[in-house]
Structures are given as C-alpha cells and as structure tokens.
C-alpha cells in the first residue's frame, strides 16, 4: 500500500521504491546502517558528511559485518574524485574539506627510534605521511636495548679474573653518555605480553608472558621488519634543534637541524613527533642528603647500574622504592653482605602473578573494574584497594605501607622483595637525614655503619634541549601539554610529544594510540579545541591527577589507564561501541567488558580497523597458556580432586552432626 501511495504510476513502476529508505532498511537487517547519533559524538565531521552529503554506498561499510577500513576516507574524499582542477582546491568544496586539505602534513620528523618512535613511524605510513626518523645511536629499541661500553666489559673481566682479591672488589657501574637511556641486564617487563603488544601485531604464542628486555627487543625487531620501518630511520644522527619556520603561523612547518658524522644538516618538515622518552636525565637530589660530600664510599644513579659483579660482600644502601630500586635491591641482596632500602613514603608491592596464576594486568585492567573504580565512592575504592594489596602480605608488618595509603599511586611490581625481607637480606629503612664518611642516619634516629655503596634510584627529570623552552614546560604541578601531547599555544597543531606519560598500565598501547591520534591531527582528519579550552583541560587534568596520585615528583605524568585510552580512541573514532556489539556480537561484547582491556579492542572499529582484532581478543587465553604448557599432562579425571575433597568434607560434617544428634 505504501508503494501505491508514493508512486501512483503505471505498470513500469511496479518495482519502484524509495532509495535511502530501502537502503537503510537493508542496512539495519545486517547491522550495517550508520549510527548517526553515535557518529555526532565520536566523529562530528563524518556525521555531517553522512547526514547532509551524498548517501553513497560507503556509508554502509562504516560498521557491522563487512566493515571496510577505507570507508571513512572514501566518504570524506568523494568530492575529490568527482571534480579535478589541476590539483587546486575547488571553489565549490565545503570549507571543512578545504581546511582539511590545507592542514595536510606530508613530511614528518620522528625523533627517536625506541618504542614510541617505531610505532609513530608505522602510524605515519598508515596515514600516507612521509616520515623520517632520527636516532642518535646505531640501533632501535631505545630504553629497552641493553648495552654496555667496551670499557665496562674490560673492567668486568678484570674483576672476575681477580674475584678472590678483596682489594679488587670494586662495584662496577657504567658512566652512561648523556642523552642515552640505560637499563640493567636483568630488566623484565612489568606488564604482560597480551597487554603490551601493538594493537594489530600480537606477540608470538611461544613468548613468555613477562619478557626479558632482550625478548622484548626481539619483538620490536620483528615488528620493524614486518612493516619495513628501518628504511625510514637515519641512525647515528643527533637532533640539535627543532624550531618554528618564520611562516609557522600559516604553514605550521618546522626546521630540524641534525648532526651526523660531524656534519650538520637542516631540513624542513610539516610536523614533528618527539619520541625521545623521559628516562634519560637522572634526578639525583644530593642537596637533600647532608654530608654526602664527606661520604668515602661509592654512590651513583640507578641508570649506571648494570649487573651485580663487584658488589659481593658489600653493605649497600638503595634510596627509593620504585620498580628499579626494588629490582636492584633484590638482585644485589643475593651477593651483598646486607642491603638497606630507604623510603620516605613507602609503597604497595604487587606480584606479577594474580588470580589463578594469570598475569596481574589481565585481571586488574578490565572495563568492569574500571567502571567500579569510577562510580563507587572514593572511600570504598581506596578501602578495596588496600584490601587487595594486603592480600599477598601485610605491608605494615614489612615496613612498606604507604604513608598515604589512599593515593592510587603506581605500585611496585616485584615477586621477590617480600621473600628477601623475610630472609633478612634486605631491610627497610625510613628517610635518610644525614651521611658521614661511612654511615647513614635515618629519620627514626637509627644509624647504619660501614656503608660501602649508595644507589640513588630517585627517578628522572624531563628535558628536551633541542626544543624551544616554552614549548614543553614540565613543572611541579604537571606538564603543560594538551592530553600529555600537544603544546596548546601553537597556532598550528604540528608538534606532538609521544610517550611523555606514565599510565597505570602498559605504555606500549598508550603511545600507539597517541601516535594514531597525532598523525590524524597532522592530516587534518581530527582537530583540536581552542587554546582556551586546551588550557582549561590541562588545569582540570592536573587537579584530578593530584587528587588521585598526589604531588610526588614521580607522579607528574601519572594517569588512569583505560580512561585515557578510551579518551584517545574516541578522538579518532576507534573506541569500541559496546552497546551495538551487545546486540550484534554478544560473546565479543562480554569479553570486552569483563575481560582484559588490551590494545586489540581499539582495532575493532574506526580508522585502522584490523580484521584479526576479534579473533585476537577471543584467543588471548591460548597465547597466555602456550609458553606455560611445556609438560604434557594426562587428561583430568571426571571428578577433580578439589571437588572430591569438598564432597568428602561435607559428608564428614553430616556424619558428625548425625552422630551428635544420636
């Protein structure tokens, strides 16, 4: 009847129907009709084009079965394919389209070839940009590439040769060159492989769940080879200066001055991604340790520590209670006569192993848990956190309980520290108040004599000597960057800091989403708010950070994990739509909400969609267990032993009650 009402024509019109209405009807049947209200919230530019522009078939590939990752770009560039004018911007194009073309950034300078630099290179290539990466060393990996100098190796051989000669037992440390990140040989990741891999490139099944630094570097090499990234990197090249071009207000371009083999070169780039990291400049507050100038022993920053050779039989004081401090203290306690660890405020300590033996972050970082932490009253959340942290051991009994136990500070991940404390190999001490030639005095008025070595595991300061000082300001109150990435005062958003953040979770998915968003901002596909709005956001974000994590120097870059990832994903249109998935794919939706919030979730939808994301999410347990299943076991009996014991226990109780009644 609707057909007759709408088309009162002859025989030739018996098959006539309304075009968009019918297309939407079919699209709804298969779950492919574009969700315009959702698009207005997540991608307003696309929503306007979908609603007011031509209803082309690309719209029905934006979501649902048969989703095509090129659909968004196809919609936004359809006018380009309709008209040509020798490459010039056409007068009848929309203002948004012209502005997008004007902001297109072609050449991008990437500073550093660590994890942030590698993933930034890939994101540039994915978006059709032309990246050039400048790496001051001769290899990739950044912080995660363990290396020592030839001099250190020579000294180590001498020490090992004369191990029995007490006068030659010197504590071996390396004088790390300025500007280079440095780790010790035994470093292992604190986040598991399934929570740390890049979103469209899972780690091999046989890789262990927590990786030694050499294994992680192997993954980076596989990643770089897979996506052919090495050809974009200029090794042994130091960036000396990054400065705005005279016409920056209109062009957004930068002049990058580099030095290689003693020669300086200058090149112009449309955008810059700063990926040099923040574990380079050591923070050693010697002014806080009266008498340090009298101390006759050896002292150094933790970045100079490599391995325990030469520390045998010594009495060692480690200052700090972060991950590095705990790792070094535990490792040295197996060789040293005694290790002391000094902490001002204490810390929660967690094991890498969580419920049923699964990695801690697979259990802790779920959307459901994050929702509870966000909606429940803060008092309840902090109480729950304290109960959870004390489940492994009572921190008060071990002298580790945080001074302000209700701050959501990053916990220490160390499986051995409580055991070494139980054995007496490590002793926890309060803040150091003074030093003499051979001893250390503490806040509780105790004194430890015959201290041979002091290790300052006191963190790092942040500096970017190649940038104009006003661009990236790091103060006690926080970092003056919009979402920890963009300087708000720039007329053109063509410079982004990638990795200048410390999430309560893995850094790798975090920097990947940062790079995905930054490259789309450079292209003009995503835009930033006004300078005023960005400054207001920075202030609010810092206030929230202080409320949650406190004012400690080590917490300046701290942020909630899932909240921040979702925020970035929303900016690029890659946040999973849980409501839609609940109807279209309930099995996947349940996994997303109650299972681990890993990087694959941000490849299910939006730009850069990966067809293997769903399978990667549903098979992650298989990759967790694969490296553990190294011994074949017989099939379990029909009645598991724990259940059998439970039944026998209940039977015994019933029998006891029966005989008591009798």
XYZ file of C-alpha atoms in Angstrom:
662
model
C 0.000 0.000 0.000
C 2.908 2.375 0.771
C 4.155 1.746 -2.758
C 0.808 2.779 -4.241
C 0.600 5.886 -2.059
C 4.090 7.038 -3.001
C 4.173 6.043 -6.657
C 0.796 6.258 -8.424
C 2.163 5.416 -11.830
C 1.745 2.738 -14.433
C 2.944 -0.801 -14.958
C 6.553 0.258 -15.389
C 6.683 1.474 -11.801
C 5.518 -1.683 -10.013
C 9.111 -2.246 -8.732
C 9.709 1.362 -7.690
C 10.873 2.115 -4.120
C 12.411 4.964 -2.143
C 16.214 4.705 -2.374
C 17.626 5.769 1.012
C 14.726 4.300 2.997
C 15.195 0.911 1.365
C 18.996 1.033 1.730
C 18.669 1.884 5.435
C 16.158 -0.936 5.857
C 18.548 -3.491 4.376
C 21.473 -1.961 6.279
C 19.552 -2.345 9.539
C 18.858 -6.023 8.807
C 22.592 -6.789 8.618
C 23.734 -4.300 11.267
C 25.455 -2.018 8.742
C 23.291 1.099 8.916
C 25.437 4.028 10.127
C 24.700 5.101 13.694
C 24.462 8.845 13.092
C 23.830 9.957 16.728
C 26.904 7.995 17.806
C 28.922 9.490 14.958
C 27.941 13.002 16.056
C 29.521 12.227 19.437
C 32.625 10.404 18.169
C 33.278 11.874 14.714
C 31.170 15.008 14.049
C 32.912 15.808 10.754
C 31.984 12.409 9.357
C 28.473 12.623 10.824
C 27.810 15.904 8.972
C 29.064 14.414 5.703
C 26.901 11.298 6.175
C 23.748 13.258 7.052
C 23.977 16.261 4.711
C 26.222 14.853 1.980
C 25.511 12.247 -0.703
C 24.220 8.922 0.640
C 26.874 6.845 -1.093
C 27.329 3.080 -0.539
C 30.480 3.743 1.504
C 28.178 4.651 4.419
C 27.103 1.027 4.712
C 30.691 -0.124 5.205
C 31.404 2.085 8.244
C 30.328 -0.548 10.762
C 28.897 -4.007 11.164
C 29.652 -7.122 9.077
C 31.832 -6.410 6.056
C 33.159 -3.223 7.589
C 35.808 -1.563 5.406
C 38.589 0.493 6.991
C 38.719 2.790 3.965
C 35.039 3.781 4.167
C 35.563 6.942 6.215
C 38.261 8.322 3.959
C 36.213 7.365 0.888
C 33.278 9.448 2.187
C 35.402 12.454 3.127
C 37.263 12.478 -0.187
C 34.423 11.702 -2.594
C 34.320 15.305 -3.880
C 37.955 14.949 -4.908
C 37.058 12.095 -7.198
C 34.079 13.975 -8.635
C 35.907 17.080 -9.884
C 39.513 17.937 -10.786
C 41.158 21.296 -11.276
C 44.881 20.605 -11.691
C 45.216 19.705 -8.035
C 43.899 23.080 -6.763
C 41.284 23.453 -4.093
C 37.939 23.841 -5.822
C 35.632 26.797 -5.046
C 32.560 24.616 -4.571
C 34.209 22.360 -1.972
C 32.996 22.691 1.605
C 35.032 24.827 3.959
C 35.784 21.791 6.131
C 37.195 19.967 3.112
C 39.367 22.941 2.090
C 40.642 23.371 5.638
C 41.432 19.669 5.832
C 43.468 19.877 2.634
C 45.276 22.995 3.843
C 46.326 21.235 7.050
C 47.626 18.093 5.320
C 51.102 17.351 6.668
C 53.272 15.344 4.288
C 56.792 15.196 5.778
C 57.049 14.219 9.449
C 60.192 14.202 11.607
C 60.213 11.437 14.231
C 62.822 11.942 16.965
C 63.961 8.649 18.469
C 63.650 5.003 17.381
C 62.507 3.471 20.655
C 59.043 2.018 21.129
C 57.337 5.420 20.647
C 59.377 6.197 17.550
C 58.773 2.813 15.905
C 55.020 2.894 16.371
C 54.925 6.553 15.261
C 56.694 5.561 12.042
C 54.086 2.886 11.375
C 51.198 5.263 12.079
C 52.691 7.836 9.699
C 52.953 5.218 6.961
C 49.394 4.011 7.668
C 48.113 7.569 7.185
C 50.083 8.161 3.969
C 52.576 10.573 5.548
C 56.302 10.638 4.750
C 58.272 10.077 7.973
C 61.983 10.444 8.652
C 63.246 9.128 11.979
C 66.417 10.466 13.612
C 68.096 8.043 16.049
C 71.261 9.128 17.862
C 72.500 5.531 18.419
C 73.133 2.775 15.909
C 70.096 0.593 16.633
C 66.396 0.555 17.512
C 64.848 -0.202 20.912
C 65.619 2.904 22.944
C 65.310 2.216 26.665
C 64.732 -1.499 26.083
C 68.053 -2.163 24.351
C 70.576 -3.244 26.967
C 74.103 -2.191 26.108
C 77.391 -1.607 27.894
C 80.570 0.096 26.805
C 83.769 -1.722 25.893
C 85.457 -0.182 28.944
C 82.788 -1.640 31.246
C 83.244 -5.105 29.727
C 87.015 -4.863 30.174
C 86.684 -3.850 33.822
C 84.204 -6.643 34.426
C 86.646 -9.222 33.039
C 89.383 -7.884 35.315
C 87.124 -8.093 38.379
C 86.041 -11.641 37.568
C 89.654 -12.664 36.993
C 90.709 -11.407 40.428
C 87.485 -12.336 42.229
C 89.355 -13.645 45.226
C 91.399 -10.497 45.733
C 89.348 -8.377 48.108
C 91.239 -5.219 47.201
C 89.993 -5.573 43.603
C 86.353 -5.975 44.546
C 85.027 -2.719 43.169
C 81.366 -2.109 42.420
C 81.124 -1.961 38.643
C 78.986 0.807 37.210
C 78.925 2.428 33.798
C 79.399 6.094 33.016
C 76.419 6.346 30.657
C 76.759 9.005 27.974
C 74.367 11.958 28.144
C 71.176 11.637 26.142
C 71.091 7.824 26.135
C 68.586 5.678 28.015
C 70.049 2.857 30.078
C 68.783 -0.303 31.793
C 70.340 -3.126 33.802
C 70.801 -6.575 32.301
C 68.067 -8.350 34.311
C 65.159 -5.998 33.494
C 61.862 -7.799 32.835
C 58.614 -6.136 31.770
C 56.045 -5.351 34.439
C 53.156 -5.658 32.000
C 52.261 -8.911 30.257
C 52.705 -9.599 26.557
C 48.962 -9.614 25.768
C 48.555 -6.202 27.396
C 51.755 -4.797 25.887
C 51.701 -5.766 22.219
C 50.785 -3.386 19.422
C 47.105 -3.498 18.516
C 47.412 -5.187 15.108
C 50.513 -7.279 15.803
C 50.213 -9.836 18.644
C 53.384 -11.246 20.153
C 54.315 -14.811 19.177
C 52.486 -17.508 21.131
C 55.678 -19.019 22.499
C 56.927 -15.743 24.004
C 56.768 -15.740 27.834
C 54.058 -13.650 29.448
C 56.565 -11.268 31.031
C 59.517 -10.575 28.769
C 63.195 -10.126 29.462
C 64.428 -6.952 27.776
C 66.215 -8.998 25.091
C 62.975 -10.793 24.205
C 61.070 -7.527 24.002
C 63.752 -6.109 21.714
C 63.327 -9.192 19.533
C 59.606 -8.347 19.224
C 60.478 -4.789 18.188
C 62.807 -6.143 15.508
C 60.091 -8.467 14.177
C 57.646 -5.536 14.177
C 60.065 -3.218 12.348
C 60.827 -5.881 9.747
C 57.160 -6.781 9.216
C 56.193 -3.201 8.412
C 59.503 -2.298 6.724
C 60.255 0.570 9.118
C 64.063 0.551 9.141
C 64.258 2.291 5.773
C 62.822 5.447 7.366
C 65.468 5.653 10.141
C 68.693 7.661 9.988
C 70.961 6.096 12.620
C 73.872 7.835 14.384
C 72.048 11.135 13.862
C 71.503 13.592 16.714
C 68.794 16.240 16.629
C 70.339 19.548 17.686
C 67.445 21.933 17.236
C 63.776 21.987 16.288
C 62.483 25.485 15.602
C 59.452 27.070 14.008
C 59.779 28.434 10.497
C 59.210 32.195 10.026
C 55.860 31.480 8.356
C 54.797 28.947 11.016
C 51.502 30.685 11.760
C 50.332 29.886 8.238
C 52.408 26.832 7.229
C 52.893 25.049 10.577
C 56.318 23.953 9.378
C 59.461 23.224 11.390
C 63.160 23.416 10.683
C 65.023 20.422 12.109
C 68.803 20.692 12.500
C 70.681 17.383 12.861
C 74.269 16.240 13.191
C 75.755 13.045 11.772
C 79.423 12.111 11.361
C 80.377 15.626 12.497
C 78.301 17.343 9.827
C 75.235 19.487 10.453
C 72.212 19.377 8.173
C 68.924 21.221 8.116
C 65.582 20.114 6.685
C 62.006 21.399 6.704
C 59.157 19.225 7.989
C 55.406 19.685 8.090
C 55.147 18.065 11.530
C 57.328 16.733 14.357
C 56.794 13.769 16.706
C 59.039 13.919 19.796
C 59.678 10.290 20.817
C 62.901 10.656 22.800
C 61.451 9.339 26.082
C 61.735 10.569 29.661
C 64.216 8.110 31.211
C 67.361 9.925 30.132
C 68.222 12.759 32.539
C 68.829 11.318 36.046
C 67.366 13.070 39.084
C 69.857 12.978 41.987
C 68.765 15.389 44.766
C 72.118 15.500 46.578
C 71.051 18.666 48.421
C 68.562 16.507 50.343
C 71.360 14.350 51.765
C 73.517 16.397 54.166
C 77.045 15.041 54.427
C 77.115 13.393 51.020
C 80.301 15.321 50.237
C 82.019 13.555 53.170
C 80.928 10.059 52.178
C 84.006 7.964 51.279
C 82.138 5.121 49.652
C 80.765 4.925 46.134
C 77.459 6.497 45.078
C 75.723 6.661 41.708
C 72.325 6.826 39.992
C 70.499 3.582 39.217
C 70.834 4.163 35.455
C 74.561 3.431 35.839
C 73.917 0.006 37.404
C 74.264 -2.951 35.015
C 74.727 -6.188 36.977
C 75.875 -7.379 40.444
C 79.517 -8.107 39.570
C 81.822 -6.335 42.028
C 79.186 -5.825 44.749
C 79.981 -9.056 46.582
C 80.223 -8.738 50.366
C 79.336 -5.042 50.469
C 76.831 -3.165 52.613
C 74.605 -1.279 50.213
C 72.006 1.455 50.698
C 69.387 1.834 47.958
C 67.453 5.094 48.099
C 63.961 4.914 46.610
C 61.117 2.394 46.458
C 60.165 2.316 42.786
C 60.475 -0.628 40.414
C 64.148 -0.012 39.666
C 65.025 0.393 43.340
C 63.268 -2.858 44.252
C 64.772 -4.814 41.359
C 68.306 -3.641 42.122
C 67.939 -4.218 45.868
C 66.667 -7.763 45.314
C 69.405 -8.599 42.819
C 72.213 -7.171 44.968
C 70.903 -8.863 48.130
C 71.944 -12.231 46.692
C 75.602 -11.121 46.552
C 75.976 -8.340 49.118
C 76.573 -8.684 52.846
C 73.489 -6.537 53.553
C 71.140 -4.323 51.564
C 69.099 -1.472 53.036
C 66.286 0.188 51.114
C 65.341 3.707 52.233
C 61.876 5.059 51.505
C 60.215 8.306 52.542
C 56.597 7.284 51.924
C 56.536 3.512 51.364
C 54.717 1.752 48.543
C 52.291 -1.023 47.744
C 54.061 -4.076 46.324
C 52.339 -6.462 43.921
C 53.260 -9.764 42.351
C 53.136 -10.288 38.592
C 51.001 -13.347 39.336
C 47.314 -12.754 40.072
C 44.160 -14.861 40.397
C 44.555 -18.456 39.188
C 48.094 -17.657 38.098
C 47.125 -15.204 35.359
C 49.190 -12.044 34.792
C 48.166 -9.257 37.166
C 47.196 -6.751 34.477
C 44.915 -9.247 32.710
C 42.845 -9.305 35.915
C 43.215 -5.704 37.096
C 42.634 -3.806 33.841
C 39.074 -4.634 32.791
C 36.328 -2.224 31.790
C 34.110 -3.591 34.543
C 36.753 -2.959 37.225
C 37.467 0.485 35.793
C 33.759 1.311 35.897
C 33.565 0.303 39.563
C 36.574 2.452 40.430
C 34.959 5.412 38.662
C 31.414 5.159 40.074
C 31.936 3.906 43.617
C 32.640 6.465 46.368
C 36.347 7.179 46.708
C 36.422 5.893 50.290
C 35.139 2.486 49.221
C 37.536 2.307 46.267
C 40.516 3.109 48.495
C 39.401 0.557 51.086
C 39.043 -2.102 48.357
C 42.494 -1.200 47.039
C 44.053 -1.601 50.499
C 42.405 -4.993 50.976
C 43.580 -6.156 47.577
C 47.165 -5.002 48.115
C 47.390 -6.620 51.561
C 46.022 -9.935 50.298
C 49.526 -11.122 49.365
C 51.224 -9.896 52.555
C 50.568 -7.288 55.242
C 52.538 -4.225 54.165
C 52.519 -2.729 57.648
C 54.324 -5.755 59.056
C 57.031 -5.390 56.419
C 57.520 -1.650 56.897
C 56.284 -0.901 53.376
C 52.794 0.502 53.964
C 52.448 3.808 52.062
C 52.353 6.970 54.134
C 49.156 7.975 52.347
C 47.753 4.558 51.568
C 44.670 6.023 49.923
C 46.509 7.568 46.978
C 46.217 5.474 43.809
C 49.957 5.568 43.130
C 51.648 3.125 40.807
C 52.518 0.010 42.849
C 55.869 -1.736 42.746
C 55.842 -4.993 40.754
C 58.290 -7.394 42.364
C 57.834 -11.107 43.046
C 60.911 -11.470 45.275
C 61.025 -8.419 47.553
C 58.836 -9.815 50.387
C 60.862 -13.043 50.377
C 64.189 -11.167 50.623
C 62.754 -9.127 53.504
C 61.682 -12.320 55.277
C 65.204 -13.699 54.863
C 66.737 -10.517 56.267
C 68.801 -9.951 53.134
C 67.022 -6.588 52.714
C 65.977 -4.228 55.490
C 63.554 -1.336 55.017
C 64.637 1.989 56.480
C 62.938 5.425 56.643
C 64.186 8.648 55.054
C 67.916 9.397 55.192
C 68.608 12.515 57.293
C 72.382 12.613 57.045
C 75.572 10.881 55.961
C 79.066 10.631 57.398
C 82.218 9.170 55.895
C 80.978 5.601 56.331
C 77.492 5.670 57.864
C 73.899 6.713 57.176
C 71.497 8.290 59.690
C 67.743 7.899 59.334
C 64.571 9.716 60.300
C 63.868 7.311 63.163
C 67.291 8.252 64.651
C 68.806 4.859 63.810
C 72.264 4.625 62.238
C 73.718 2.038 59.878
C 77.509 1.809 59.893
C 80.047 0.701 57.287
C 78.007 1.617 54.218
C 80.090 0.876 51.108
C 77.742 1.866 48.282
C 74.724 4.169 47.851
C 72.422 3.669 44.853
C 70.175 6.635 44.071
C 67.062 5.144 42.471
C 65.427 8.564 42.563
C 63.915 8.776 39.105
C 64.402 11.187 36.239
C 63.782 14.779 35.268
C 62.378 15.805 31.925
C 64.236 17.890 29.381
C 64.113 18.444 25.630
C 67.228 20.508 24.878
C 66.516 20.590 21.141
C 63.132 22.316 21.623
C 62.331 25.925 22.419
C 61.937 26.148 26.204
C 58.403 27.487 26.055
C 57.062 24.578 24.011
C 57.131 21.783 26.597
C 57.052 23.024 30.184
C 57.374 20.431 32.959
C 56.694 21.885 36.401
C 55.909 20.515 39.855
C 52.209 20.876 39.140
C 52.384 18.881 35.897
C 53.051 19.050 32.187
C 51.612 21.899 30.117
C 50.561 19.692 27.205
C 47.034 19.023 25.994
C 46.355 15.366 26.815
C 50.089 15.000 27.536
C 50.809 15.546 23.837
C 50.159 18.923 22.207
C 51.527 22.355 23.245
C 48.326 24.430 23.448
C 49.949 27.737 22.462
C 50.907 26.730 18.899
C 48.925 28.295 16.053
C 49.153 25.013 14.157
C 48.954 21.602 15.838
C 52.001 20.159 14.094
C 54.140 19.070 17.072
C 53.276 16.197 19.392
C 55.107 14.515 22.273
C 54.632 10.761 22.172
C 55.301 8.753 25.337
C 55.623 11.634 27.802
C 53.185 9.894 30.112
C 53.080 7.281 32.857
C 49.847 5.261 32.696
C 48.752 2.789 35.368
C 49.216 0.091 32.759
C 51.304 -0.742 29.725
C 52.997 2.160 27.951
C 53.002 0.436 24.548
C 49.250 0.585 23.682
C 49.215 4.085 25.158
C 51.896 5.501 22.855
C 50.358 3.686 19.897
C 47.002 5.426 20.380
C 48.812 8.721 20.904
C 50.605 8.243 17.578
C 47.410 7.224 15.770
C 45.658 10.358 17.001
C 48.605 12.689 16.337
C 49.013 11.572 12.718
C 45.319 12.145 12.054
C 45.580 15.598 13.602
C 48.529 16.312 11.285
C 46.417 15.242 8.302
C 43.516 17.427 9.359
C 41.173 14.468 9.894
C 40.954 15.255 13.615
C 41.053 18.727 15.128
C 41.969 20.232 18.497
C 39.810 22.644 20.505
C 40.677 26.290 21.093
C 43.734 27.284 23.112
C 41.493 28.383 25.980
C 39.696 25.045 26.049
C 43.008 23.156 25.979
C 44.430 25.219 28.854
C 41.305 24.573 30.911
C 41.628 20.844 30.210
C 45.290 20.863 31.323
C 44.383 22.550 34.619
C 41.488 20.153 35.325
C 43.589 17.136 34.394
C 46.384 18.191 36.767
C 43.934 18.802 39.597
C 42.452 15.339 39.111
C 45.913 13.779 38.912
C 46.985 15.384 42.205
C 43.771 14.233 43.875
C 44.272 10.638 42.706
C 48.043 10.197 42.781
C 49.479 13.003 44.942
C 52.146 15.636 44.334
C 55.263 13.473 44.273
C 57.827 14.149 41.528
C 57.378 10.568 40.310
C 53.646 11.107 39.744
C 53.806 14.151 37.429
C 52.975 12.077 34.348
C 50.613 9.605 36.047
C 47.187 8.921 34.547
C 44.432 6.329 34.689
C 44.924 3.634 32.073
C 41.602 2.652 30.481
C 40.080 6.132 30.833
C 42.973 7.679 28.908
C 42.980 5.004 26.198
C 39.233 5.418 25.662
C 39.641 9.175 25.505
C 42.221 8.951 22.716
C 40.259 6.246 20.899
C 37.129 8.417 20.959
C 39.087 11.257 19.370
C 39.949 9.077 16.368
C 36.682 7.102 16.239
C 38.260 3.806 17.349
C 36.580 3.268 20.731
C 34.500 0.058 20.634
C 30.737 0.561 20.711
C 29.798 -1.870 23.473
C 26.050 -1.245 23.189
C 25.957 -2.072 19.478
C 28.232 -5.074 19.983
C 25.950 -6.403 22.710
C 23.251 -6.855 20.054
C 25.482 -7.780 17.119
C 28.127 -9.933 18.832
C 27.238 -10.564 22.497
C 30.121 -13.017 23.020
C 32.640 -10.379 21.974
C 30.866 -7.642 23.967
C 31.092 -9.697 27.177
C 34.812 -10.288 26.543
C 35.398 -6.563 26.021
C 33.605 -5.540 29.192
C 34.606 -8.222 31.680
C 37.865 -9.393 30.096
C 41.252 -7.682 29.828
C 41.176 -4.256 28.151
C 44.020 -4.815 25.728
C 45.020 -2.973 22.583
C 43.113 -5.208 20.153
C 39.875 -3.537 21.267
C 40.911 -0.352 19.505
C 41.185 -2.074 16.121
C 37.582 -3.316 16.025
C 36.171 -0.100 14.600
C 37.149 3.213 13.088
C 40.255 4.186 11.120
C 42.920 1.486 11.022
C 40.448 -1.307 11.690
C 42.139 -4.730 11.719
C 40.182 -7.781 10.620
C 42.100 -10.004 13.046
C 41.138 -7.965 16.142
C 38.092 -10.051 17.099
C 39.981 -13.325 16.842
C 42.937 -11.887 18.794
C 40.585 -10.944 21.648
C 38.841 -14.311 21.751
C 42.089 -16.338 21.603
C 44.253 -14.385 24.049
C 43.952 -17.064 26.752
C 45.532 -19.525 24.323
C 48.575 -17.265 23.909
C 48.858 -16.795 27.678
C 48.947 -20.527 28.388
C 51.052 -21.608 25.401
C 54.502 -20.823 26.942
C 53.435 -22.470 30.221
C 52.278 -25.770 28.701
C 55.748 -27.235 28.341
C 54.903 -30.515 30.082
C 52.227 -32.826 28.742
C 49.747 -33.994 31.364
C 47.217 -36.787 31.411
C 43.598 -35.788 30.989
C 41.983 -34.813 34.267
C 39.675 -37.323 35.928
C 35.940 -36.910 35.608
C 35.775 -35.818 39.240
C 38.503 -33.242 40.046
C 40.392 -33.813 43.299
C 39.339 -30.453 44.888
C 35.678 -31.268 44.257
C 36.124 -34.776 45.640
C 37.747 -33.408 48.802
C 34.916 -30.893 49.184
C 32.284 -33.625 48.899
C 34.140 -35.824 51.392
C 34.383 -32.881 53.762
C 30.648 -32.214 53.555
C 29.950 -35.898 54.099
C 32.164 -35.907 57.190
C 30.332 -32.872 58.613
C 26.939 -34.514 58.001
C 28.079 -37.716 59.676
C 29.430 -35.749 62.651
C 26.105 -33.927 63.035
C 24.198 -37.188 62.735
C 26.206 -38.929 65.468
C 25.978 -35.828 67.678
C 22.183 -35.885 67.405
C 22.181 -39.570 68.208
